Amino acid sequence: ALLAANKAKELEKAKKLVADAAKNEQAQQQLEQQKLLEEQRQAEAAHTQSLERAERERQEAQLQHQQQIEEHQRQLQEQEQQRLVEQEAQQQRLREEQQRLAEHEAQQ
């Protein structure tokens, strides 16, 4: 009976060791899974930051391009305005010259 009791105690100890080992294995797997999830979250965060940075750079480039277009249009408008002013001045000189010629012919 004593031998059977000792065997039963050893069997209980063995069962407890197996259960503890299973718990440790499960805990280790959970830690590894948490580590993998954290790495995935970090990778996703880095990817999101990269996408946001690329979008900001794209928007800045688009804005700069738009500003260049507007500056070029402004320069073209200034050139056209200057051309119109010069054309008007030339037409005024021609009218004055025609008037002087007409006055000169009338005097003769």
Coordinates of C-alpha atoms in Angstrom, one line a residue:
A1 CA 0.0 0.0 0.0
L2 CA 2.9 2.3 0.8
L3 CA 4.4 1.6 -2.6
A4 CA 1.2 2.3 -4.3
A5 CA 0.8 5.6 -2.4
N6 CA 4.3 6.6 -3.5
K7 CA 3.6 5.6 -7.1
A8 CA 0.4 7.7 -7.0
K9 CA 2.3 10.7 -5.6
E10 CA 5.0 10.3 -8.3
L11 CA 2.2 10.1 -10.9
E12 CA 0.6 13.3 -9.6
K13 CA 4.0 15.0 -9.6
A14 CA 4.6 13.9 -13.2
K15 CA 1.1 15.1 -14.2
K16 CA 1.8 18.4 -12.5
L17 CA 5.2 18.7 -14.3
V18 CA 3.5 18.0 -17.7
A19 CA 0.8 20.5 -17.0
D20 CA 3.4 23.1 -15.9
A21 CA 5.4 22.4 -19.1
A22 CA 2.3 22.8 -21.2
K23 CA 1.4 26.1 -19.5
N24 CA 5.0 27.4 -20.0
E25 CA 4.9 26.4 -23.7
Q26 CA 1.5 28.2 -24.1
A27 CA 2.9 31.2 -22.3
Q28 CA 6.0 31.2 -24.5
Q29 CA 3.8 31.0 -27.7
Q30 CA 1.6 33.9 -26.5
L31 CA 4.7 36.0 -25.9
E32 CA 6.0 35.2 -29.4
Q33 CA 2.6 36.0 -30.9
Q34 CA 2.5 39.3 -29.0
K35 CA 6.0 40.0 -30.2
L36 CA 5.0 39.3 -33.8
L37 CA 1.9 41.4 -33.5
E38 CA 4.0 44.3 -32.1
E39 CA 6.5 44.0 -35.0
Q40 CA 3.6 44.0 -37.4
R41 CA 2.1 47.1 -35.8
Q42 CA 5.4 48.9 -36.0
A43 CA 5.9 47.9 -39.6
E44 CA 2.4 49.2 -40.4
A45 CA 3.0 52.4 -38.5
A46 CA 6.3 52.9 -40.4
H47 CA 4.5 52.2 -43.7
T48 CA 1.7 54.7 -42.9
Q49 CA 4.3 57.3 -42.0
S50 CA 6.1 56.7 -45.3
L51 CA 2.8 57.0 -47.2
E52 CA 1.9 60.2 -45.4
R53 CA 5.4 61.7 -46.1
A54 CA 5.1 60.7 -49.8
E55 CA 1.7 62.3 -49.9
R56 CA 3.0 65.5 -48.3
E57 CA 5.9 65.7 -50.7
R58 CA 3.5 65.1 -53.7
Q59 CA 1.2 67.9 -52.5
E60 CA 4.2 70.2 -51.9
A61 CA 5.5 69.5 -55.4
Q62 CA 2.0 70.0 -56.9
L63 CA 1.7 73.3 -55.0
Q64 CA 5.1 74.4 -56.2
H65 CA 4.2 73.5 -59.8
Q66 CA 0.9 75.4 -59.5
Q67 CA 2.8 78.5 -58.2
Q68 CA 5.3 78.2 -61.2
I69 CA 2.4 78.1 -63.6
E70 CA 0.8 81.1 -61.9
E71 CA 4.1 83.0 -62.0
H72 CA 4.5 82.2 -65.7
Q73 CA 0.9 83.3 -66.4
R74 CA 1.6 86.6 -64.5
Q75 CA 4.7 87.2 -66.6
L76 CA 2.9 86.5 -69.8
Q77 CA 0.1 89.0 -68.8
E78 CA 2.8 91.6 -67.9
Q79 CA 4.4 91.1 -71.3
E80 CA 1.1 91.3 -73.1
Q81 CA 0.2 94.5 -71.2
Q82 CA 3.6 96.0 -72.1
R83 CA 3.1 95.0 -75.7
L84 CA -0.4 96.7 -75.7
V85 CA 1.1 99.9 -74.1
E86 CA 3.9 100.0 -76.8
Q87 CA 1.4 99.3 -79.6
E88 CA -0.9 102.1 -78.3
A89 CA 2.1 104.5 -78.1
Q90 CA 3.1 103.5 -81.7
Q91 CA -0.4 104.1 -82.9
Q92 CA -0.4 107.5 -81.2
R93 CA 2.8 108.5 -82.9
L94 CA 1.4 107.4 -86.3
R95 CA -1.7 109.5 -85.7
E96 CA 0.4 112.5 -84.8
E97 CA 2.6 112.0 -87.8
Q98 CA -0.5 111.6 -90.1
Q99 CA -1.9 114.8 -88.6
R100 CA 1.4 116.7 -89.2
L101 CA 1.4 115.5 -92.8
A102 CA -2.2 116.5 -93.3
E103 CA -1.5 120.0 -91.8
H104 CA 1.6 120.3 -94.0
E105 CA -0.3 119.3 -97.1
A106 CA -3.1 121.8 -96.2
Q107 CA -0.5 124.6 -95.9
Q108 CA 0.9 123.9 -99.3

